[in-house]
Coordinates of C-alpha atoms in Angstrom, one line a residue:
Chain L
X15 CA -23.6 13.0 45.8
X16 CA -23.3 13.3 49.9
X17 CA -21.8 16.1 52.1
X18 CA -18.6 14.7 52.4
X19 CA -18.0 14.7 48.8
X20 CA -19.3 17.7 48.0
X21 CA -16.3 19.0 50.7
X22 CA -13.6 16.8 49.0
X23 CA -14.5 18.1 45.7
X24 CA -14.5 21.6 46.8
X25 CA -11.2 21.4 48.7
X26 CA -9.5 19.8 45.5
X27 CA -10.7 22.7 42.9
X28 CA -10.0 25.1 45.9
X29 CA -13.7 26.4 44.9
X30 CA -17.4 26.8 46.0
X31 CA -18.6 27.9 42.9
X32 CA -22.1 27.7 41.8
X33 CA -22.7 28.5 38.1
X34 CA -26.1 29.0 37.4
X35 CA -27.4 28.0 33.8
X36 CA -30.0 30.3 33.3
X37 CA -29.4 30.0 29.1
X38 CA -31.5 32.7 27.7
X39 CA -32.4 32.2 23.4
X40 CA -32.3 35.8 23.7
X41 CA -28.8 36.7 25.5
X42 CA -26.7 34.0 23.6
X43 CA -24.1 34.3 21.0
X44 CA -25.5 34.9 17.7
X45 CA -23.4 32.7 16.1
X46 CA -24.8 29.7 18.6
X47 CA -28.7 30.6 17.2
X48 CA -28.4 28.4 14.5
X49 CA -27.1 25.6 15.9
X50 CA -30.0 22.7 16.0
X51 CA -29.9 22.9 20.1
X52 CA -28.5 26.9 20.9
X53 CA -29.5 26.0 24.4
X54 CA -27.4 23.2 24.6
X55 CA -24.7 24.2 22.6
X56 CA -24.5 27.1 24.5
X57 CA -24.5 24.6 28.2
X58 CA -22.1 22.7 26.7
X59 CA -19.3 25.0 25.8
X60 CA -19.5 27.0 28.6
X61 CA -19.5 23.4 30.8
X62 CA -16.5 22.7 28.9
X63 CA -14.9 26.1 29.9
X64 CA -15.8 25.8 33.3
X65 CA -16.2 22.9 35.0
X66 CA -12.5 22.7 36.4
X67 CA -13.2 25.8 38.6
X68 CA -16.9 25.5 39.9
X69 CA -17.9 22.3 41.9
X70 CA -21.9 23.1 41.1
X71 CA -23.8 23.7 38.1
X72 CA -27.5 24.9 39.1
X73 CA -30.1 25.0 35.6
X74 CA -32.8 27.7 36.3
X75 CA -35.5 25.5 35.2
X76 CA -37.7 28.2 34.3
X77 CA -35.5 29.0 31.3
X78 CA -36.0 25.7 30.2
X79 CA -39.6 25.4 30.4
X80 CA -40.4 28.1 28.5
X81 CA -39.1 26.3 25.5
X82 CA -41.7 23.8 25.9
X83 CA -41.1 20.4 24.8
X84 CA -37.7 21.3 23.3
X85 CA -36.3 23.2 26.3
X86 CA -37.2 20.1 28.3
X87 CA -34.8 18.1 26.0
X88 CA -31.9 20.7 26.2
X89 CA -32.3 20.2 29.8
X90 CA -31.7 16.5 29.6
X91 CA -28.9 16.9 27.3
X92 CA -26.9 19.5 29.6
X93 CA -27.8 16.9 32.5
X94 CA -26.1 14.0 30.6
X95 CA -23.4 16.4 29.6
X96 CA -22.3 17.4 33.2
X97 CA -19.1 15.7 34.3
X98 CA -19.8 13.3 37.4
X99 CA -18.9 14.4 40.6
X100 CA -19.8 18.0 40.0
X101 CA -23.3 18.5 42.1
X102 CA -26.1 19.7 39.9
X103 CA -28.9 21.9 41.4
X104 CA -32.8 22.1 39.7
X105 CA -33.6 25.7 40.8
X106 CA -37.2 25.0 40.5
X107 CA -38.1 26.0 43.9
X108 CA -41.1 23.9 44.1
X109 CA -43.5 24.3 46.8
X110 CA -46.4 21.7 47.1
X111 CA -47.3 18.9 48.8
X112 CA -47.7 15.2 49.2
X113 CA -47.6 13.1 45.5
X114 CA -47.6 16.3 44.1
X115 CA -44.6 16.8 45.6
X116 CA -43.6 13.2 45.1
X117 CA -43.7 13.8 41.5
X118 CA -41.5 16.8 41.6
X119 CA -39.0 14.7 43.1
X120 CA -39.2 11.5 40.9
X121 CA -39.1 14.4 37.9
X122 CA -35.7 15.7 39.2
X123 CA -34.4 13.3 40.8
X124 CA -35.0 10.3 38.8
X125 CA -35.9 11.6 35.0
X126 CA -32.9 14.0 35.2
X127 CA -31.2 12.7 37.6
X128 CA -30.2 15.9 39.5
X129 CA -28.4 16.2 43.3
X130 CA -30.8 18.4 44.8
X131 CA -34.3 20.8 44.4
X132 CA -34.7 24.5 45.5
X133 CA -38.1 24.1 47.8
X134 CA -40.3 26.9 49.1
X135 CA -41.3 26.0 52.8
X136 CA -44.9 27.9 52.8
X137 CA -46.8 24.6 53.0
X138 CA -44.2 23.5 55.6
X139 CA -43.4 19.8 56.5
X140 CA -45.6 18.2 53.4
X141 CA -43.5 20.5 51.0
X142 CA -40.1 19.0 52.1
X143 CA -40.8 15.4 53.0
X144 CA -41.5 14.0 49.6
X145 CA -38.1 15.2 48.9
X146 CA -35.8 13.6 50.8
X147 CA -34.1 10.6 49.2
X148 CA -31.2 9.1 49.8
X149 CA -27.9 11.1 48.8
X150 CA -30.5 13.7 47.1
X151 CA -31.2 17.6 48.7
X152 CA -33.5 19.6 49.0
X153 CA -32.4 23.1 49.3
X154 CA -35.0 25.3 51.4
X155 CA -35.9 29.0 50.8
X156 CA -35.2 30.4 54.3
X157 CA -33.9 34.1 53.8
X158 CA -34.2 35.4 50.4
X159 CA -32.0 38.8 49.0
X160 CA -34.4 40.5 46.4
X161 CA -36.7 43.3 47.9
X162 CA -39.9 41.6 48.2
X163 CA -38.3 39.0 51.2
X164 CA -39.2 41.6 53.8
X165 CA -43.0 41.4 52.5
X166 CA -43.3 38.2 54.6
X167 CA -39.7 36.7 55.6
X168 CA -39.2 38.8 58.5
X169 CA -42.6 39.1 60.1
X170 CA -41.9 38.4 64.0
X171 CA -43.6 35.3 65.5
X172 CA -45.6 36.6 68.6
X173 CA -44.7 33.6 70.3
X174 CA -41.0 32.7 69.7
X175 CA -39.8 36.3 69.3
X176 CA -38.6 34.7 66.0
X177 CA -38.6 35.8 62.5
X178 CA -40.1 33.7 60.0
X179 CA -37.3 33.0 58.1
X180 CA -35.7 31.7 61.2
X181 CA -38.8 29.6 62.2
X182 CA -38.1 28.2 58.5
X183 CA -34.3 27.4 59.3
X184 CA -35.3 25.8 63.0
X185 CA -38.3 23.8 62.6
X186 CA -37.3 22.3 58.5
X187 CA -33.5 21.1 60.6
X188 CA -36.5 18.8 62.7
X189 CA -37.2 16.8 59.0
X190 CA -33.7 16.0 57.6
X191 CA -30.3 16.0 58.5
X192 CA -27.6 18.2 57.4
X193 CA -27.0 15.2 55.1
X194 CA -30.2 15.9 53.2
X195 CA -31.4 20.1 53.4
X196 CA -29.3 23.0 52.1
X197 CA -31.0 26.3 52.5
X198 CA -30.9 29.0 50.0
X199 CA -29.7 31.9 52.1
X200 CA -28.9 35.4 50.0
X201 CA -26.1 38.0 50.9
X202 CA -27.6 40.0 53.4
X203 CA -25.5 42.2 55.8
X204 CA -22.5 40.2 57.7
X205 CA -24.2 40.3 60.9
X206 CA -27.1 38.2 60.1
X207 CA -25.2 36.2 57.3
X208 CA -23.8 35.4 61.1
X209 CA -26.5 34.9 62.6
X210 CA -27.9 32.4 60.1
X211 CA -24.8 30.5 60.1
X212 CA -25.2 30.1 64.2
X213 CA -28.8 28.8 63.4
X214 CA -28.0 26.3 61.1
X215 CA -24.3 25.0 61.9
X216 CA -23.6 22.3 60.1
X217 CA -26.3 23.0 56.8
X218 CA -24.3 24.1 53.6
X219 CA -25.9 27.3 52.3
X220 CA -26.8 27.9 48.7
X221 CA -26.1 31.7 48.2
X222 CA -27.4 33.5 44.9
X223 CA -27.9 37.0 43.8
X224 CA -24.0 38.3 44.8
X225 CA -21.4 40.0 42.2
X226 CA -19.1 37.6 41.3
X227 CA -16.1 39.2 42.9
X228 CA -17.5 42.4 45.0
X229 CA -17.0 42.5 48.8
X230 CA -19.6 40.4 49.1
X231 CA -18.4 37.4 48.5
X232 CA -15.6 38.2 51.0
X233 CA -18.3 38.8 53.2
X234 CA -20.2 35.9 52.9
X235 CA -17.1 33.3 53.3
X236 CA -16.2 35.3 56.2
X237 CA -19.5 34.7 58.1
X238 CA -21.3 32.1 56.5
X239 CA -18.3 29.3 56.1
X240 CA -18.2 26.6 58.5
X241 CA -15.8 23.4 59.0
X242 CA -16.9 22.1 55.2
X243 CA -17.4 24.7 54.1
X244 CA -20.9 25.1 54.0
X245 CA -21.6 27.6 51.0
X246 CA -22.0 27.1 47.4
X247 CA -21.9 30.8 46.0
X248 CA -24.2 31.0 42.6
X249 CA -22.8 33.1 39.8
X250 CA -24.7 33.5 36.8
X251 CA -24.9 36.0 34.3
X252 CA -21.8 37.5 35.5
X253 CA -19.9 34.4 34.2
X254 CA -22.1 32.9 31.5
X255 CA -23.1 36.0 29.6
X256 CA -19.2 37.5 30.5
X257 CA -19.7 38.0 26.7
X258 CA -21.7 37.5 24.0
X259 CA -18.9 36.7 21.5
X260 CA -17.4 34.3 19.8
X261 CA -15.3 34.6 22.9
X262 CA -18.3 33.3 25.3
X263 CA -16.4 30.6 27.0
X264 CA -13.2 32.0 26.9
X265 CA -14.6 34.7 28.8
X266 CA -16.8 32.9 31.4
X267 CA -13.4 30.6 31.7
X268 CA -12.0 33.7 32.9
X269 CA -14.6 34.8 34.9
X270 CA -14.5 31.6 36.7
X271 CA -11.0 31.4 37.2
X272 CA -11.0 34.7 38.8
X273 CA -13.7 33.8 41.3
X274 CA -12.3 30.7 42.0
X275 CA -9.0 32.5 42.9
X276 CA -10.5 34.6 45.2
X277 CA -12.6 31.9 46.5
X278 CA -9.0 29.8 47.2
X279 CA -8.2 32.9 49.2
X280 CA -11.2 32.5 51.6
X281 CA -11.0 28.9 52.0
X282 CA -7.0 29.4 52.8
X283 CA -7.8 32.1 55.2
X284 CA -10.5 30.0 56.8
X285 CA -8.9 26.9 56.9
X286 CA -5.2 28.3 57.7
Chain M
X29 CA -61.2 36.1 31.3
X30 CA -62.1 38.8 33.2
X31 CA -64.1 38.0 36.7
X32 CA -67.4 39.2 35.4
X33 CA -67.2 36.7 32.4
X34 CA -66.4 33.9 35.3
X35 CA -69.4 34.8 37.3
X36 CA -71.5 34.9 33.8
X37 CA -70.6 31.5 33.5
X38 CA -71.4 30.0 37.0
X39 CA -75.0 31.4 36.8
X40 CA -75.3 30.0 33.4
X41 CA -73.7 26.9 34.4
X42 CA -75.1 26.7 37.9
X43 CA -71.7 25.6 39.2
X44 CA -68.4 26.8 40.6
X45 CA -66.7 23.4 40.3
X46 CA -63.6 22.8 38.5
X47 CA -62.2 20.1 37.9
X48 CA -58.5 18.5 38.6
X49 CA -56.7 16.8 35.8
X50 CA -53.9 14.9 38.3
X51 CA -54.1 12.4 35.1
X52 CA -51.6 9.8 36.3
X53 CA -50.6 6.8 34.1
X54 CA -50.7 4.6 36.9
X55 CA -54.3 5.4 37.6
X56 CA -56.0 6.1 34.5
X57 CA -58.0 2.8 32.8
X58 CA -55.7 0.1 31.4
X59 CA -58.0 0.2 27.6
X60 CA -56.5 3.6 27.2
X61 CA -52.8 2.9 27.9
X62 CA -52.1 1.3 24.6
X63 CA -53.3 4.5 23.1
X64 CA -50.7 7.4 21.4
X65 CA -51.2 9.7 24.2
X66 CA -53.2 8.0 27.1
X67 CA -52.8 10.8 29.1
X68 CA -54.4 13.6 26.5
X69 CA -56.9 10.6 25.5
X70 CA -57.9 10.1 29.2
X71 CA -58.6 14.1 29.5
X72 CA -60.2 14.5 26.1
X73 CA -63.1 11.9 27.4
X74 CA -62.8 13.4 30.7
X75 CA -63.6 17.0 29.5
X76 CA -65.7 15.5 26.8
X77 CA -68.0 14.5 29.6
X78 CA -67.8 17.1 31.9
X79 CA -67.2 20.2 30.5
X80 CA -71.0 21.4 30.9
X81 CA -70.8 21.0 34.4
X82 CA -68.0 22.8 35.6
X83 CA -66.2 26.1 34.7
X84 CA -62.7 25.5 35.1
X85 CA -60.3 22.9 34.6
X86 CA -56.9 22.3 36.6
X87 CA -53.9 20.5 35.5
X88 CA -51.7 19.6 38.0
X89 CA -48.6 20.4 36.3
X90 CA -46.2 18.0 38.1
X91 CA -48.2 15.4 36.5
X92 CA -46.8 16.2 33.0
X93 CA -43.6 17.3 33.9
X94 CA -43.3 14.1 35.4
X95 CA -43.1 12.4 32.2
X96 CA -40.8 15.0 30.2
X97 CA -41.0 16.3 27.1
X98 CA -44.0 13.9 26.3
X99 CA -46.1 15.5 29.5
X100 CA -45.4 18.5 28.1
X101 CA -47.0 17.8 25.1
X102 CA -49.8 15.8 26.4
X103 CA -50.5 19.1 28.1
X104 CA -50.2 21.2 25.5
X105 CA -52.7 19.3 23.6
X106 CA -55.2 18.9 26.7
X107 CA -55.1 23.4 26.8
X108 CA -55.8 23.2 23.2
X109 CA -58.5 21.0 23.5
X110 CA -60.1 22.4 26.7
X111 CA -63.2 24.7 25.1
X112 CA -63.1 28.7 24.5
X113 CA -65.0 29.7 28.1
X114 CA -64.2 27.5 29.9
X115 CA -61.4 29.0 33.2
X116 CA -58.2 27.2 33.1
X117 CA -55.7 27.1 36.1
X118 CA -52.1 26.1 35.8
X119 CA -51.9 24.5 39.2
X120 CA -47.7 25.1 39.3
X121 CA -47.1 27.0 43.0
X122 CA -44.4 28.7 41.0
X123 CA -42.5 31.3 43.6
X124 CA -39.6 32.9 42.1
X125 CA -38.9 36.2 41.3
X126 CA -38.2 38.6 38.9
X127 CA -36.8 37.7 35.3
X128 CA -37.6 33.8 36.3
X129 CA -41.2 34.8 37.4
X130 CA -41.5 36.9 34.3
X131 CA -40.1 33.0 32.3
X132 CA -43.0 31.0 34.5
X133 CA -45.8 33.6 33.5
X134 CA -44.4 33.6 29.6
X135 CA -44.6 29.9 29.7
X136 CA -48.1 29.2 31.2
X137 CA -50.0 32.3 30.0
X138 CA -48.2 32.7 26.6
X139 CA -47.2 29.5 25.6
X140 CA -50.0 27.4 27.2
X141 CA -52.4 30.0 27.2
X142 CA -53.4 29.3 30.6
X143 CA -56.1 32.0 32.1
X144 CA -53.9 31.7 35.7
X145 CA -51.1 30.2 37.7
X146 CA -51.1 29.5 41.0
X147 CA -47.9 30.9 42.8
X148 CA -46.0 30.7 46.4
X149 CA -46.1 33.7 48.4
X150 CA -42.5 33.8 50.3
X151 CA -40.6 35.3 48.0
X152 CA -42.9 38.1 48.7
X153 CA -43.8 41.2 45.6
X154 CA -41.3 40.0 43.4
X155 CA -43.2 36.7 42.8
X156 CA -46.4 38.1 42.4
X157 CA -46.0 41.3 40.2
X158 CA -44.5 39.5 36.8
X159 CA -47.7 37.1 36.4
X160 CA -50.0 40.4 36.3
X161 CA -51.0 40.5 32.3
X162 CA -54.2 41.5 31.5
X163 CA -56.7 39.2 31.8
X164 CA -54.6 37.0 33.5
X165 CA -55.3 36.1 37.4
X166 CA -52.3 35.0 40.1
X167 CA -54.1 32.8 42.4
X168 CA -51.7 33.0 45.2
X169 CA -51.7 30.5 48.2
X170 CA -52.8 32.0 51.3
X171 CA -54.3 28.9 53.9
X172 CA -53.9 26.0 52.7
X173 CA -55.4 22.6 54.7
X174 CA -52.9 20.4 54.8
X175 CA -51.4 19.3 57.7
X176 CA -48.0 21.2 57.5
X177 CA -50.3 24.6 56.6
X178 CA -49.7 25.3 60.5
X179 CA -45.9 25.3 60.4
X180 CA -45.8 28.4 59.2
X181 CA -49.1 30.2 57.7
X182 CA -50.3 30.5 61.4
X183 CA -47.1 32.2 62.7
X184 CA -48.6 35.8 64.0
X185 CA -47.2 38.8 64.0
X186 CA -45.9 40.6 66.7
X187 CA -46.4 43.6 64.9
X188 CA -49.8 43.7 63.3
X189 CA -51.1 40.6 65.9
X190 CA -51.5 38.9 61.9
X191 CA -51.3 35.2 61.1
X192 CA -48.7 35.3 58.1
X193 CA -51.5 33.7 56.0
X194 CA -53.4 37.0 56.8
X195 CA -50.3 39.0 56.0
X196 CA -50.6 37.5 53.2
X197 CA -53.9 38.4 52.3
X198 CA -53.9 41.9 53.2
X199 CA -50.2 42.8 51.5
X200 CA -51.1 41.1 48.3
X201 CA -54.5 43.2 48.0
X202 CA -52.0 46.5 47.6
X203 CA -50.3 44.3 44.7
X204 CA -52.8 43.4 41.8
X205 CA -56.9 44.0 41.8
X206 CA -59.4 41.5 42.5
X207 CA -59.3 41.1 38.6
X208 CA -56.3 39.9 38.9
X209 CA -55.6 37.9 41.9
X210 CA -57.2 35.0 43.5
X211 CA -56.7 33.3 46.6
X212 CA -55.9 29.3 47.6
X213 CA -58.0 28.7 50.5
X214 CA -58.5 25.4 51.7
X215 CA -61.4 24.2 53.6
X216 CA -60.8 24.6 57.0
X217 CA -63.5 25.4 59.9
X218 CA -66.4 27.5 59.3
X219 CA -64.9 30.6 61.3
X220 CA -61.8 30.5 59.6
X221 CA -63.8 30.6 56.0
X222 CA -66.3 33.5 57.1
X223 CA -63.4 35.4 58.7
X224 CA -60.9 35.1 55.5
X225 CA -63.8 35.7 53.1
X226 CA -64.2 38.7 55.5
X227 CA -60.4 39.7 54.7
X228 CA -60.6 39.5 50.7
X229 CA -64.3 40.4 50.5
X230 CA -63.9 40.7 46.3
X231 CA -61.8 38.2 45.2
X232 CA -62.4 34.7 44.0
X233 CA -61.3 31.7 46.4
X234 CA -59.9 28.4 45.2
X235 CA -60.6 26.1 47.3
X236 CA -59.1 22.2 46.8
X237 CA -59.2 19.3 48.6
X238 CA -62.6 18.8 49.8
X239 CA -65.0 16.0 49.6
X240 CA -66.9 16.0 46.4
X241 CA -70.1 16.1 48.0
X242 CA -69.3 16.1 51.9
X243 CA -70.4 18.5 54.7
X244 CA -67.6 20.6 53.7
X245 CA -68.9 22.4 50.0
X246 CA -72.1 23.1 51.9
X247 CA -69.7 25.3 54.5
X248 CA -67.2 27.1 52.2
X249 CA -70.6 27.8 49.9
X250 CA -72.3 29.1 53.0
X251 CA -69.2 30.7 54.5
X252 CA -67.0 31.7 51.4
X253 CA -69.7 33.0 48.8
X254 CA -69.6 36.6 47.8
X255 CA -71.5 38.9 45.3
X256 CA -70.0 37.2 42.4
X257 CA -69.6 34.0 43.6
X258 CA -66.1 34.0 44.3
X259 CA -65.5 30.2 44.8
X260 CA -63.9 27.6 42.1
X261 CA -64.3 24.4 44.1
X262 CA -62.0 22.0 42.9
X263 CA -62.1 18.2 43.1
X264 CA -60.1 15.9 41.1
X265 CA -59.8 12.1 41.8
X266 CA -63.3 11.8 43.3
X267 CA -64.3 13.1 39.8
X268 CA -61.6 11.9 37.0
X269 CA -61.0 8.3 38.5
X270 CA -64.7 7.5 39.9
X271 CA -64.2 4.4 38.0
X272 CA -61.2 3.1 36.1
X273 CA -63.1 0.9 34.0
X274 CA -64.6 1.5 30.1
X275 CA -67.1 3.6 32.0
X276 CA -64.7 6.2 33.5
X277 CA -65.8 9.3 31.4
X278 CA -69.2 8.3 32.0
X279 CA -69.0 7.8 36.0
X280 CA -66.7 11.1 35.9
X281 CA -69.6 12.9 34.0
X282 CA -72.3 11.7 36.9
X283 CA -70.0 12.8 39.7
X284 CA -69.2 16.3 38.5
X285 CA -73.8 16.4 37.7
X286 CA -74.0 15.5 41.4
X287 CA -71.5 18.0 42.4
X288 CA -73.2 20.6 40.0
X289 CA -76.6 19.6 41.5
X290 CA -75.2 20.6 45.0
X291 CA -73.4 24.0 43.8
X292 CA -76.9 24.6 42.3
X293 CA -78.6 24.7 45.4
X294 CA -76.0 26.5 47.5
X295 CA -76.0 29.3 44.6
X296 CA -79.9 29.2 44.7
X297 CA -79.4 29.7 48.6
X298 CA -76.8 32.6 48.1
X299 CA -78.8 34.6 45.7
X300 CA -82.6 33.7 46.4

């Protein structure tokens, strides 16, 4: 999917919501556990209930890998089930090089047909290049918002005065265009979001880990949006585990609608 | 496996060779391709031929993932086949956090029963902690030797004067002991290997990407060894693809023996 198509979908749906399919056997409703493929059955019902209100799905690959070959099959069925036109993200955070990364690219882009894959920058350009396919995307870790993000990402270069995550933002823009490259940018403070947007004005940001409807979404939208929206805001647990009863899909839909409604307001504010 | 057991094995076999099982359907001998599980059949014959001359096997996870559920099964069979006492490394370079990393740990340590997994440090402490199991190992990327390694790993901190990879080496030593943590250290120049060893005197280093018998092995051994050897030197293609004919296993054995012989000399030099 190209950038324009993604933006068109965002405008049409009034949503830049990405739903994280962090599907965990231990967290899905009891009544699904006796089905032949509980993981897929759960995803299927979540997708049915939410696909009108989100623009992307992001299976967290760890959850599928942890189940061995069976998990791989559930992932494949899930990918086949996601309606055409929705953007798909393999949240795999792969960070290898050369031939190895080329194989990861083949797995996620060709075998599973994902639109994008999350990638870690530590090994540099060789970690990014193998993922540059036509109409596919690398989503590179830039500034995450976990506690450990400050361990290395904030180290400031004696040469450039820039922090590590800023070096990642700037250097990687030489390797790929905003039509092939997005960044993972955690919801930190407003000033930081504003400065990151200034350093990568055209790129889409995948923003994980924000409370589904808290002040964070407002801040991220206010300081992170660009002329083509430029945001995919991920919510996983708050939506997919809104209930663990018979009504889980209905409740997931309601949560997705609520987020979509708030996103519609932010889009209107920005594009008014 | 604990550090002492690994060292005992190294002394017994006079080898610190790790064989990379980067098993590629397109590179294995023609006559294996018609077997039911060519990947496993190849690994099995390689393991039979080489396990007396190496102390570790390192399946490169990308090669198995790329084959979908079938690849996962080949990996499982390979792990079941590797003789007890050999150290196993899941070369997966995972770099996520919290719950997600805990699932990767479960996959590689519990499901497949690997002794260790390679991990990327970009997200900081949260990326390492979930992999701290009893008698299991995190092998953290420190200084790699690919061309892109200089993109970020050499950024020098304005505060400490240390390079990013040195920050990784020093900070991560607060998170785990030398009995739980190894480092990926590429074969660069002698001075660098010497300085890295000084910064992590007790840790094992996994050294990939060196020519099987070139001067690199001598340099790495001379400047990287410590009182418990402290080195696992990986060779993949030079051994497993030494021939792609009927004699592939025999030739792999010969290559492994050659490397072992050179390693035996380096061990003798160090411990004389």
